[in-house]
Coordinates of C-alpha atoms in Angstrom, one line a residue:
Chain A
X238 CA 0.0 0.0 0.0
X239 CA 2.7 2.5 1.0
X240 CA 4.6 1.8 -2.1
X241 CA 1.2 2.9 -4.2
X242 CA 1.1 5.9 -2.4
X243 CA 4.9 6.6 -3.2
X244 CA 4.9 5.6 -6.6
X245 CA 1.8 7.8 -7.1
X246 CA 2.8 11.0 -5.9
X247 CA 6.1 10.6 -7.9
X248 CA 4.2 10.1 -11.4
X249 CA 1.8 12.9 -11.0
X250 CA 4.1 15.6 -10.4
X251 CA 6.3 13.9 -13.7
X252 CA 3.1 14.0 -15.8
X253 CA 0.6 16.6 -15.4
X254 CA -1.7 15.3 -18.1
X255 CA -5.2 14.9 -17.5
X256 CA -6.0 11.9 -19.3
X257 CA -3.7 9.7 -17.7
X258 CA -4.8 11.1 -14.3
X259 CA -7.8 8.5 -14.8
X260 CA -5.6 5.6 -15.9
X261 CA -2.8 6.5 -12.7
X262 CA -6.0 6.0 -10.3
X263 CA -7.4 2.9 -11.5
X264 CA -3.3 1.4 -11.6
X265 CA -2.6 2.5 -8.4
X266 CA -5.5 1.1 -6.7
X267 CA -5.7 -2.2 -7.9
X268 CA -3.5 -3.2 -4.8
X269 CA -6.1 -1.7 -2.0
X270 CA -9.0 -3.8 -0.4
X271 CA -11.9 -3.6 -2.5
X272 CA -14.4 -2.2 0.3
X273 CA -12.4 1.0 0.8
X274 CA -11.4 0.7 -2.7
X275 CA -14.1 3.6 -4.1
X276 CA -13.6 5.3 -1.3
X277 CA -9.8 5.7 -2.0
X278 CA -10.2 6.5 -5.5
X279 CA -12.2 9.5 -4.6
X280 CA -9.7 10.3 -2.4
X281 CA -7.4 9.9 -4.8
X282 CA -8.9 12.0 -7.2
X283 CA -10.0 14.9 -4.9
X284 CA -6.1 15.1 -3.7
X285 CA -4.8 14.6 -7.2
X286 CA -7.2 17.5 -8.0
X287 CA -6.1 19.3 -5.3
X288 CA -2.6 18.8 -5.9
X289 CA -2.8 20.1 -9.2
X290 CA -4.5 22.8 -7.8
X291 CA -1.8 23.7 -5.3
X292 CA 1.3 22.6 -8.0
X293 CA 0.0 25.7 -10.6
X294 CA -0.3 27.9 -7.7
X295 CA -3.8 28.9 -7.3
X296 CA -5.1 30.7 -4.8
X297 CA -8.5 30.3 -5.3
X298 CA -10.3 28.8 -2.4
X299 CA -10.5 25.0 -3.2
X300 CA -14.2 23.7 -1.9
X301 CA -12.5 21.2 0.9
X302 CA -13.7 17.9 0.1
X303 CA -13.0 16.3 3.5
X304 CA -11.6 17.3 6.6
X305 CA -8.4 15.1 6.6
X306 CA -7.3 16.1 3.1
X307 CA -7.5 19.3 3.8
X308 CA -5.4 18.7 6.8
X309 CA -2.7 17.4 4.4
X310 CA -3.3 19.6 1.7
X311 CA -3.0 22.5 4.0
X312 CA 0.9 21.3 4.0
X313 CA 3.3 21.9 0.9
X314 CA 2.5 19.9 -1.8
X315 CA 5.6 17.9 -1.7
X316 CA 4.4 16.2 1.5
X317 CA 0.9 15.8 1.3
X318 CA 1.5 12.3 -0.5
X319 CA 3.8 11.6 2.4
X320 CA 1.4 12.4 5.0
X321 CA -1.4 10.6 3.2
X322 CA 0.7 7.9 3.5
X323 CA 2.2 8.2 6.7
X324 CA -1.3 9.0 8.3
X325 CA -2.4 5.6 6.7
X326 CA -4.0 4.1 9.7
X327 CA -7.7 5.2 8.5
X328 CA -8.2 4.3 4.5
X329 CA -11.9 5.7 4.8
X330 CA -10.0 9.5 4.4
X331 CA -13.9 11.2 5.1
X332 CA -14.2 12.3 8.4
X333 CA -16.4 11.2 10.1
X334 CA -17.4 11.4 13.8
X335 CA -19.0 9.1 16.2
X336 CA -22.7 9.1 15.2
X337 CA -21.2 7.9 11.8
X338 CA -22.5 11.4 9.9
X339 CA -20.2 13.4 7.7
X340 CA -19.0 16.6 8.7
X341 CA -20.5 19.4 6.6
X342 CA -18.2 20.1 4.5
X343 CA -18.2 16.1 3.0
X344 CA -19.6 16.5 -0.4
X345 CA -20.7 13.4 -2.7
X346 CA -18.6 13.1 -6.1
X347 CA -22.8 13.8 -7.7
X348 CA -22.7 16.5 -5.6
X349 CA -19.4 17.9 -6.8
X350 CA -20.5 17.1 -10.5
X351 CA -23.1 18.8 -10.0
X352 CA -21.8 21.8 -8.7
X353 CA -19.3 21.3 -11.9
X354 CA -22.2 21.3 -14.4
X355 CA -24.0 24.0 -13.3
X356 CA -21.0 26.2 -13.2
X357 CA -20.1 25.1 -17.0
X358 CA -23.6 26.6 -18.0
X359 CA -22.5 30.0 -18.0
X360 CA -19.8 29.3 -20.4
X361 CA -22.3 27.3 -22.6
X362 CA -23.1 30.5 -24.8
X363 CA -19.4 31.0 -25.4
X364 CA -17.9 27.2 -25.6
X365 CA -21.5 25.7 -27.0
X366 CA -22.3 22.5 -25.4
X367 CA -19.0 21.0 -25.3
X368 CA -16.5 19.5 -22.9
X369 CA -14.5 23.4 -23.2
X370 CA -17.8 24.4 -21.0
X371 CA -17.2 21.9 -18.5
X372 CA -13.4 22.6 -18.3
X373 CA -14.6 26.2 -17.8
X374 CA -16.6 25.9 -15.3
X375 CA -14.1 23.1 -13.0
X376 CA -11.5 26.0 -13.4
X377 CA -14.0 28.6 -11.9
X378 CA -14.7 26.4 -9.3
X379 CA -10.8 26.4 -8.6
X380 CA -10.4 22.6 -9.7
X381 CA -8.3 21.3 -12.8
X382 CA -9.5 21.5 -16.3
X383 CA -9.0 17.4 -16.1
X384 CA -11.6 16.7 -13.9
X385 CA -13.7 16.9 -17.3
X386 CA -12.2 13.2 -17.3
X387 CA -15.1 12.5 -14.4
X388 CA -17.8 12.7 -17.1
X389 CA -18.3 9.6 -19.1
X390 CA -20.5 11.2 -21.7
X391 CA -19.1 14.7 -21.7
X392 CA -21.5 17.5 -23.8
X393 CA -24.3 14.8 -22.6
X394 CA -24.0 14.9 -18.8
X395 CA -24.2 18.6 -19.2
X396 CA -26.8 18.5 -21.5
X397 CA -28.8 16.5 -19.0
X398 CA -28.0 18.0 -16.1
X399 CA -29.3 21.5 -17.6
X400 CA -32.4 19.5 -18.7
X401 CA -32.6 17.7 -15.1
X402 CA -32.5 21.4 -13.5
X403 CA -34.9 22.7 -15.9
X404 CA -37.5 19.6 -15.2
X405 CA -37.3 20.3 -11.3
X406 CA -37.6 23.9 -11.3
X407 CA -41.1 23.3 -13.2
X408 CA -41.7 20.6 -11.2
X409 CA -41.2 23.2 -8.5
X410 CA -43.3 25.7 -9.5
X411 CA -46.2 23.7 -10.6
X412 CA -46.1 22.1 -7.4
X413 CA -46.2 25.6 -5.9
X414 CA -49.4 26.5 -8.0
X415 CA -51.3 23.4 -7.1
X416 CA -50.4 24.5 -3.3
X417 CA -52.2 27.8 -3.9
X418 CA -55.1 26.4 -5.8
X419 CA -55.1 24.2 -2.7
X420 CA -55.4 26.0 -0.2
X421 CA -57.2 28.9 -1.8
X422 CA -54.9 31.2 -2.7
X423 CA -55.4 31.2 -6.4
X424 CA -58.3 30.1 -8.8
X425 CA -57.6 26.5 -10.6
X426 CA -57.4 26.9 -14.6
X427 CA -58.7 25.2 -16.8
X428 CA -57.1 22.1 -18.4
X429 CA -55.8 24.2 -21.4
X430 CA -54.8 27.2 -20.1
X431 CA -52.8 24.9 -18.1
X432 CA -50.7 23.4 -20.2
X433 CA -50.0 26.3 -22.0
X434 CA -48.4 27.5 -19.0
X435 CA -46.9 24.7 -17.6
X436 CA -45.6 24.0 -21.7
X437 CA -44.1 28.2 -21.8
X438 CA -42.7 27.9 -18.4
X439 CA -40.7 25.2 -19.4
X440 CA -39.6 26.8 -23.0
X441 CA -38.8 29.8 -21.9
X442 CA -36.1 28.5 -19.5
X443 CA -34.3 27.5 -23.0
X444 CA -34.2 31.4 -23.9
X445 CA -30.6 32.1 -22.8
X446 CA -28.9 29.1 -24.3
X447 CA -31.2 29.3 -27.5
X448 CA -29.0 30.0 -29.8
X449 CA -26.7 27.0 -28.9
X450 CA -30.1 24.6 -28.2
X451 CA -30.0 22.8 -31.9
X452 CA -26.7 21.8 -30.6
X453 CA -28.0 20.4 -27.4
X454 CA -31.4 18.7 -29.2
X455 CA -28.9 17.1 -31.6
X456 CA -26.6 15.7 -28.2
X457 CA -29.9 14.5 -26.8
X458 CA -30.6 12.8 -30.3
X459 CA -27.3 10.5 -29.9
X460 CA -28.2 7.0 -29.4
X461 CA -26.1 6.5 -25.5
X462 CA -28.7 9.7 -25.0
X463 CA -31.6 8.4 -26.2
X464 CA -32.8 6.5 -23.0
X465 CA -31.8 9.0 -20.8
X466 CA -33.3 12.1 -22.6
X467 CA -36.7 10.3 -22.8
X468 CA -36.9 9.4 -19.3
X469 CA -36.4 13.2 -18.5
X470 CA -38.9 13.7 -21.6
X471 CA -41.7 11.6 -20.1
X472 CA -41.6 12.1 -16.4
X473 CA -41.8 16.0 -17.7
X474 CA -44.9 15.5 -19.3
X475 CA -46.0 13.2 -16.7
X476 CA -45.8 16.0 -13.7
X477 CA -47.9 18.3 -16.1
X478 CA -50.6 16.4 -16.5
X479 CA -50.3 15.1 -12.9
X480 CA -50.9 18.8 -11.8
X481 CA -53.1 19.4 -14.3
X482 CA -55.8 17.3 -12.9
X483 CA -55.2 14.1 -14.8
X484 CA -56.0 11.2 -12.7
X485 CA -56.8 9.0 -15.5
X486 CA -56.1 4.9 -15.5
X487 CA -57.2 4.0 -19.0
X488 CA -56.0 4.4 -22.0
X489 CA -56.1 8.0 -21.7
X490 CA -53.2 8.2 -20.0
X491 CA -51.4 7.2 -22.8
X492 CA -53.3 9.2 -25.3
X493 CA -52.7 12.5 -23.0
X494 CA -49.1 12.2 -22.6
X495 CA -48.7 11.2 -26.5
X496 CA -50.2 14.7 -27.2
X497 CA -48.5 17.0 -24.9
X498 CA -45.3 15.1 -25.9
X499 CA -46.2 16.1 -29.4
X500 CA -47.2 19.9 -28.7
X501 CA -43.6 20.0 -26.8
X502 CA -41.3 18.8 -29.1
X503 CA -43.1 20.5 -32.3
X504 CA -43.1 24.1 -29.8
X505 CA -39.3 23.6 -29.0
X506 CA -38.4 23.1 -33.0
X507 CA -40.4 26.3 -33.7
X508 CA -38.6 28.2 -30.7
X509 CA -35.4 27.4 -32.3
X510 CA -36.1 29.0 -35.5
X511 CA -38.0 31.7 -34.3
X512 CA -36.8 35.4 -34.3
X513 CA -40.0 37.4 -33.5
X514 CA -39.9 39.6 -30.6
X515 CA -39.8 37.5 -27.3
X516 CA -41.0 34.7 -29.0
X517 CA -44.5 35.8 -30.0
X518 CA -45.0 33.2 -32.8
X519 CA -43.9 30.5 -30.4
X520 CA -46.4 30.9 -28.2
X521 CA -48.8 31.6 -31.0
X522 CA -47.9 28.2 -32.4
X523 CA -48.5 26.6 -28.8
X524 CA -52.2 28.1 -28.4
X525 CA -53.0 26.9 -32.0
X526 CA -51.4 23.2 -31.5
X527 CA -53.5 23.3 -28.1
X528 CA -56.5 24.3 -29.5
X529 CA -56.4 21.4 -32.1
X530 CA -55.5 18.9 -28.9
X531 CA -58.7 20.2 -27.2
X532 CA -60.6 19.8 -30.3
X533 CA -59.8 16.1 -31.1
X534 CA -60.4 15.6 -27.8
X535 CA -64.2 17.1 -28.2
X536 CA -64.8 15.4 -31.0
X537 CA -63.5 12.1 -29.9
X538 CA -66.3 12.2 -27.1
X539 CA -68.5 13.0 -29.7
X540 CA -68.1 10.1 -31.6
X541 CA -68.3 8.0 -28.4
X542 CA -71.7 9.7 -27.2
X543 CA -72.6 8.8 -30.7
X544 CA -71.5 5.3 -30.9
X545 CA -72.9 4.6 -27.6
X546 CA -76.4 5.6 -28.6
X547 CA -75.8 3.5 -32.1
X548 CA -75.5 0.7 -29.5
X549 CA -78.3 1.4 -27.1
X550 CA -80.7 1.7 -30.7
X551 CA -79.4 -1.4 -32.0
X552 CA -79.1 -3.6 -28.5
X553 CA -83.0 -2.1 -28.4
X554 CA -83.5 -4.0 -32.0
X555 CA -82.1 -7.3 -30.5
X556 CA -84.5 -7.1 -27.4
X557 CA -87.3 -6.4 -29.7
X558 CA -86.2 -9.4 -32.1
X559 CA -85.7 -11.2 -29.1
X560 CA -89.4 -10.8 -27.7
X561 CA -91.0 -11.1 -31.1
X562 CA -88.8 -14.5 -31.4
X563 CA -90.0 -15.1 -27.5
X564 CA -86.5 -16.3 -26.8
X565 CA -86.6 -13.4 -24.0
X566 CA -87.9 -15.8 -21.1
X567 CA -86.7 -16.3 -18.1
X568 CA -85.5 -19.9 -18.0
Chain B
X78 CA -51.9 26.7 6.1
X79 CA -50.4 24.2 8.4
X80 CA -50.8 21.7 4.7
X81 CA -48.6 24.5 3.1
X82 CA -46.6 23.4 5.8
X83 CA -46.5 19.8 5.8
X84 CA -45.6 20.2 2.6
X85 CA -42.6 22.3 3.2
X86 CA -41.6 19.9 5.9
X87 CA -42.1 17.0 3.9
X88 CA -39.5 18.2 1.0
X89 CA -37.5 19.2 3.4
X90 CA -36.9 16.3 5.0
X91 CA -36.9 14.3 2.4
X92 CA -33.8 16.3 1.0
X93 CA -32.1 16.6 3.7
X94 CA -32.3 12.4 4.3
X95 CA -32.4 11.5 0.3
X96 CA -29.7 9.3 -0.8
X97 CA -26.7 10.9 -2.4
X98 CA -27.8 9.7 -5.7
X99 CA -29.9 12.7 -7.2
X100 CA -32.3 10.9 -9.3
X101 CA -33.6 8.9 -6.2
X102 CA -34.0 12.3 -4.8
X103 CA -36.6 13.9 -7.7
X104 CA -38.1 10.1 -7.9
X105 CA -38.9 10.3 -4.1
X106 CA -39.7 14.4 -4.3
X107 CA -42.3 14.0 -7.0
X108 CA -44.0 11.4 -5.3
X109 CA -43.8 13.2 -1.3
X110 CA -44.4 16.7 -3.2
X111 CA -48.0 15.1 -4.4
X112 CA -49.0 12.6 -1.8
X113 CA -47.8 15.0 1.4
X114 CA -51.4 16.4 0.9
X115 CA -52.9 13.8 1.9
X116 CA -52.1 12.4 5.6
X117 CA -53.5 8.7 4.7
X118 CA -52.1 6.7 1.9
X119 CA -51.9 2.6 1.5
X120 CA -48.1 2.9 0.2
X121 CA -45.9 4.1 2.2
X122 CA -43.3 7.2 0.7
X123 CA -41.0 5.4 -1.7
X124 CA -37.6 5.8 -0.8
X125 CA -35.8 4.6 -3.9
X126 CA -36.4 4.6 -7.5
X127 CA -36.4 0.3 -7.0
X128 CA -39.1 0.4 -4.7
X129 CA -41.5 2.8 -6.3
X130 CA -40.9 0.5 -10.0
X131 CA -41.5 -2.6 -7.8
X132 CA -44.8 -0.9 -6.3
X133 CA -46.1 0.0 -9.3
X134 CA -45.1 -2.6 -11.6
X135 CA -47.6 -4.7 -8.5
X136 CA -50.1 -2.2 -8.6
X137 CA -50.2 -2.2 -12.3
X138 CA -50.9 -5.6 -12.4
X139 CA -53.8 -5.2 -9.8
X140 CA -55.2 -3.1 -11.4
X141 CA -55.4 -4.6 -14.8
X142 CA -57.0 -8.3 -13.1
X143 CA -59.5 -5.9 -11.6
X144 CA -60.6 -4.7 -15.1
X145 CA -60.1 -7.9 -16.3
X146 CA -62.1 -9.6 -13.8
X147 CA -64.6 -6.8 -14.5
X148 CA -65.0 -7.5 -17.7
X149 CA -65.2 -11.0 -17.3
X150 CA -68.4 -10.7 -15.4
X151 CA -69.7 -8.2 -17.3
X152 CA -69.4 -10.7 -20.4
X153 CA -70.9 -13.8 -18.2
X154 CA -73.7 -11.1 -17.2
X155 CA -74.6 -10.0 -20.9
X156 CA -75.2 -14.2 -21.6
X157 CA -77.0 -15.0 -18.4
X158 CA -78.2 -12.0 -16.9
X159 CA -81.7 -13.0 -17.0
X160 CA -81.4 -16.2 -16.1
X161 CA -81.5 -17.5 -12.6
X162 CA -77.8 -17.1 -11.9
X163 CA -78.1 -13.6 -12.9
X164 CA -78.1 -12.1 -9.5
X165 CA -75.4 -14.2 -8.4
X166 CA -72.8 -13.0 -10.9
X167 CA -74.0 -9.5 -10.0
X168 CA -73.2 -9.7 -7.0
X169 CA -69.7 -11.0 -7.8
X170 CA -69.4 -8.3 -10.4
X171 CA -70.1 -5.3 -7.9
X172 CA -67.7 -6.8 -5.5
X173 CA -65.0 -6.5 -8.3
X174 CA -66.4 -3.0 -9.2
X175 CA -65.6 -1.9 -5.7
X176 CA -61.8 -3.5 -6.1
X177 CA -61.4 -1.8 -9.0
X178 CA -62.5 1.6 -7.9
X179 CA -59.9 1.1 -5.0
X180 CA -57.5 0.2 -7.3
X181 CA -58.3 3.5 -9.5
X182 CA -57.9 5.7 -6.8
X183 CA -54.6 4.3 -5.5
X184 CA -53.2 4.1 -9.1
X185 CA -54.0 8.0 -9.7
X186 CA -52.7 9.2 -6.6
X187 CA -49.5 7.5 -6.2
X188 CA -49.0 8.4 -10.3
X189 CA -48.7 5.0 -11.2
X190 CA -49.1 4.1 -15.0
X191 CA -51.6 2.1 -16.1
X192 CA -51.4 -0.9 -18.6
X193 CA -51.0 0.1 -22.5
X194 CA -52.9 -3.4 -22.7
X195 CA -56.0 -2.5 -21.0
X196 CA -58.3 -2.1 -24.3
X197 CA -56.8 -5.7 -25.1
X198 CA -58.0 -7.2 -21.6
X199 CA -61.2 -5.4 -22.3
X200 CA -62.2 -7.0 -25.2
X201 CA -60.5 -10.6 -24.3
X202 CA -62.2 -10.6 -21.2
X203 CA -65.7 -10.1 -22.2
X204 CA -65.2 -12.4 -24.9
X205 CA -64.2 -14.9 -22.3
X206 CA -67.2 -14.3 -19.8
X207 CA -69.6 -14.1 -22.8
X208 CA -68.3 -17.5 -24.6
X209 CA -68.2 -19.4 -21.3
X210 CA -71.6 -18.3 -20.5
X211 CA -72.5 -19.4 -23.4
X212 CA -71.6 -23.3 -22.4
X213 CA -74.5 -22.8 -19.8
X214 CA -73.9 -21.5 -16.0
X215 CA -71.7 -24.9 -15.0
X216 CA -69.6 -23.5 -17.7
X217 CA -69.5 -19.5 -16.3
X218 CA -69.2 -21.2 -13.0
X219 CA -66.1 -22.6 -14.5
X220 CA -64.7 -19.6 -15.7
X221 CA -65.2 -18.1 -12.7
X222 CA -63.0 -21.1 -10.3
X223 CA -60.3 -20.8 -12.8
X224 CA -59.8 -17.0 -12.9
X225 CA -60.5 -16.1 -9.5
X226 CA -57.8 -18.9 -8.3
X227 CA -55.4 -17.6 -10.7
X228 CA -56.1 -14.3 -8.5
X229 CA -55.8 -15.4 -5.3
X230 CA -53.0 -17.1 -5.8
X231 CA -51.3 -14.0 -7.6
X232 CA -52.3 -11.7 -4.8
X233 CA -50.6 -14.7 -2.4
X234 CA -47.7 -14.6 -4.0
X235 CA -47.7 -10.4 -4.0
X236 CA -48.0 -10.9 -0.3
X237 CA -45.6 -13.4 0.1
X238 CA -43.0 -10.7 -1.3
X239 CA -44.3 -8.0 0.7
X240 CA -43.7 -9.6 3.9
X241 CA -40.3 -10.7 2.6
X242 CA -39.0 -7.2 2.2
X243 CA -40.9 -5.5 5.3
X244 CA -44.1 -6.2 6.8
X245 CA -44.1 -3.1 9.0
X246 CA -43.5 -0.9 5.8
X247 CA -46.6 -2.0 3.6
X248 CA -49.0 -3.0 6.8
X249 CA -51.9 -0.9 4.8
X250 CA -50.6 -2.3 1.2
X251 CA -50.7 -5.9 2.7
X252 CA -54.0 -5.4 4.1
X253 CA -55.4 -4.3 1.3
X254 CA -54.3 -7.2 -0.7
X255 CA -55.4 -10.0 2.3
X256 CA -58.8 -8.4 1.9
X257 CA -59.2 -8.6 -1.8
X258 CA -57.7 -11.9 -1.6
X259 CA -60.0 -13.3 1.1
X260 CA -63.3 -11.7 -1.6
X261 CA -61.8 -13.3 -4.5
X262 CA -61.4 -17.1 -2.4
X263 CA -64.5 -16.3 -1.6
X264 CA -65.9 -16.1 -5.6
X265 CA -63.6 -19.6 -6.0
X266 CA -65.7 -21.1 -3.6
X267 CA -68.8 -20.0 -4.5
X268 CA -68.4 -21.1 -8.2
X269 CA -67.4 -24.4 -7.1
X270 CA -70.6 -24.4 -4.9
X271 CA -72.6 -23.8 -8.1
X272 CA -71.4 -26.4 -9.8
X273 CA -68.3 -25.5 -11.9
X274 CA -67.0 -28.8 -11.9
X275 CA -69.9 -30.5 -13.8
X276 CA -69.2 -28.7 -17.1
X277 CA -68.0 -31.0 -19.6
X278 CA -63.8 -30.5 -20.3
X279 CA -63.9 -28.7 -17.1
X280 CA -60.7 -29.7 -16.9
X281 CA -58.9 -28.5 -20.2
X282 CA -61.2 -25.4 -20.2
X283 CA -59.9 -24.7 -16.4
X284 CA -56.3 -24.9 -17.4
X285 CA -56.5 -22.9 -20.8
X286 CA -57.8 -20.2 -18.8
X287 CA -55.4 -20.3 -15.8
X288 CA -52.7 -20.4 -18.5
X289 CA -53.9 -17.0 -20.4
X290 CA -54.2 -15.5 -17.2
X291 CA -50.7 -16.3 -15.9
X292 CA -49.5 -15.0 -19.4
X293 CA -51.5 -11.4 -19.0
X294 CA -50.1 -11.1 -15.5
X295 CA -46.7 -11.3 -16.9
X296 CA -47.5 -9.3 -19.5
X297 CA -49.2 -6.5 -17.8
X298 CA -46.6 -6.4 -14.8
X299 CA -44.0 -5.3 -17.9
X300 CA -45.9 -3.3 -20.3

């Protein structure tokens, strides 16, 4: 173990590539006990960041990741590998105290990706969806440009996580409005008007990164996206119906969410290409496609009113046969 | 006010004690955020995203032998409904209205989706109330044994599992099912009463239909 630790610290300050920070992790740890073997590899990584950090002299403040490495990183960097090895008793390097709970300051790798992603949006509308924005943002955050190497899928983690933020922010909000309705504050709508809302809410939280979004649609559009995107697609569209009333366990349910899929994804190609003032026609485009939804949906219980009096008129034929016949005794 | 409240609370705690990984967090916050509203609820709060697709994978299959079963008797009523055995199968039939109406109620408010197969079990199970009623009441007699002892022992075997991972956790849930599986013995037993066995290829026609239904419960616990 101490001879990881050793050879470790010696390769990273030879090589300060990125890429083979990844490759230096999974080598290195291949000789540690599998239960704490995640839990060193994030440690790993968090004081290889960290030493990186500290190597190119930044003074930014580095968000501590747990209370022992900042302990050791506190030190000069030369030594910090030797005091992670020398203070080798504990290979869980969290701290932790006796009621088991991490100090506040412990931060999950999601959480620290996500902190990564939502910094790398603001450098979306210069870098476009790419792995540049991410980089960005880690170096705002104070960490390397490598830790871009933690995302599998690159452009599509941030693309998702935007979409994921988006999704519980309406989420959010509609939840909100169905609290008021609730409880008084504010008059229900009616089924349309709601999804109108609920559908512009949602769009217009694309308006600053529009001009990069065909970029992110096509990144959703990639196959290893695919499953992901429509989960986030569906459970959308399933919280909008859910607040808009819909309680329905037939095949309506289906039919519901097929529509407002359809009025979403035609709406966001039209945003895309649409250069009216704040989006007039958009929204234009989303009352008219809404309007055709409610339609159908009149008509279709039309034609079921109808067809269900076709059947009362002809079972009435068949009881009337069935008397004339006398076959309508009772046995 | 003091729902506005429990709500607040509600999300709150449930971020504060959500597992690190995010997506169990919105699966669990959509759910609290909708049912926090309502202070009883069979399920309990799903803490993970493995529970709540193991809950309603069950309670989609629930709910589509209810409609099943509904239809069923609705087929066996259109054949015989004037006959002698007419207010028996009612009977039957508004006893499986009321499980179904449960089973509505619990599948809307814990957002559970329904089958994309229920216009299928619609029309297969009239058809199958409506032919075996047409074999005479031994044979909608029949029908009924073999379907409602593919239920019970469905609604066994959901219980079985339910005990298995925690008994405490899904006391409602588990009641629920004990008592739907206790109406639907008692529908085996009256069919057999009523002579189901005296049909002729009670047999065959008794394993057919336990064989389609054990296909549409694997069917419907998927799709």
């Amino acid at each position: 173990l101490c001879c990881g630790y050793w050879d470790m610290a010696a390769l990273i300050r030879g090589l300060r590539a990125g890429r083979v920070l990844r490759g230096l992790g999974s080598v290195a740890v291949q000789g540690t006990l599998s239960p704490q073997g995640s839990n060193v590899r994030r440690a790993f990584h968090r004081t290889i960041l960290l030493q990186l950090v500290n190597d190119s002299k930044s003074d930014t403040s580095v968000p501590p990741p747990s209370y022992h490495e900042v302990h050791t990183a506190g030190e000069s960097s030369s030594s910090s590998a030797h005091g992670e090895s020398s203070e080798d008793a504990q290979p869980n390097t969290s701290f932790q105290d006796q009621s088991g709970e991490h100090g506040e300051d412990y931060e999950t790798e999601e959480q620290l990706q996500a902190r990564i992603l939502t910094t790398a949006l603001e450098f979306v509308p210069q870098h476009g969806w790419t792995v540049e924005a991410i980089a960005a943002g880690a170096e705002t955050l104070g960490l390397s440009s490598a830790s871009t190497g933690m995302f599998n899928n690159g452009a599509g983690d941030l693309v998702l996580h935007f979409v994921t933020q988006c999704n519980a922010q309406l989420a959010e909000t509609l939840a909100e409005q169905n609290n008021k309705v609730q409880l008084g504050q504010a008059e229900s709508k009616k089924t349309a008007e709601f999804l109108r809302d609920a559908v512009e809410t949602r769009l217009r939280m694309l308006i600053p990164y529009i001009d990069t979004w065909p970029q992110a649609m096509s990144i959703l559009l990639l196959p290893h996206s695919i499953p992901d995107s429509l989960k986030h697609l569906s459970t959308m569209v399933d919280d909008i119906w859910y607040y808009a009333g819909d309680r329905s366990t037939d095949v309506n349910w289906y039919t519901r969410r097929a529509a407002l899929t359809g009025i979403y994804n035609t709406t966001e190609l039209v945003m895309v290409q649409d250069s009216s003032p704040d989006f007039e026609e958009t929204w234009a485009f989303l009352d008219n496609r809404i309007k055709d939804v409610v339609n159908m949906a009149n008509t279709a219980k039309e034609v079921q009113a109808t067809g269900e009096s076709m059947v009362q008129g002809l079972m009435g034929a068949a009881i009337t046969l069935k008397n004339i016949t006398g076959m309508n005794q009772r046995r | 006010m003091q729902r506005a409240a429990q709500c607040a609370l509600r999300l709150d705690i449930s971020r504060a004690f959500c597992p690190s990984s995010a997506r169990n967090c919105r699966a669990v916050n959509r759910v609290n955020g909708s049912v926090s509203s309502r202070r009883y609820s069979v399920l309990p709060p799903p803490r993970d995203e493995e529970e709540k697709a193991m809950l309603d994978s069950m309670l989609r299959v629930d709910h589509a032998g209810e409609y099943g079963a509904n239809r069923i008797y609705a087929g066996q009523m259109a054949v015989l409904g004037r006959t002698q055995t007419g207010p028996l199968i009612q009977h039957m039939w508004d006893q499986e209205k009321m499980h179904l109406e449960r089973f509505n109620e619990i599948l809307g408010e814990h957002r559970v989706r329904p089958t994309l197969l229920l216009p299928l079990w619609n029309i297969a199970g009239f058809a199958l109330g409506a032919c075996t009623a047409l074999l005479g009441k031994e044979g909608a007699m029949a029908c009924t044994v073999a379907v409602e002892e593919s239920i019970s022992e469905h609604y066994n075997s959901q219980i079985r599992t339910l005990m298995e991972a925690d008994p405490e956790r899904y006391t409602e849930l588990l009641q629920l099912i004990k008592e739907f599986r206790d109406d639907e013995i008692e529908h085996h037993d009256t069919g057999l009463e009523h002579d189901a066995e005296s049909v002729p290829g009670y047999f065959l026609l008794k394993t057919a239909i336990q064989a389609g239904c054990k296909a549409a419960i694997y069917i419907s616990q998927r799709i």
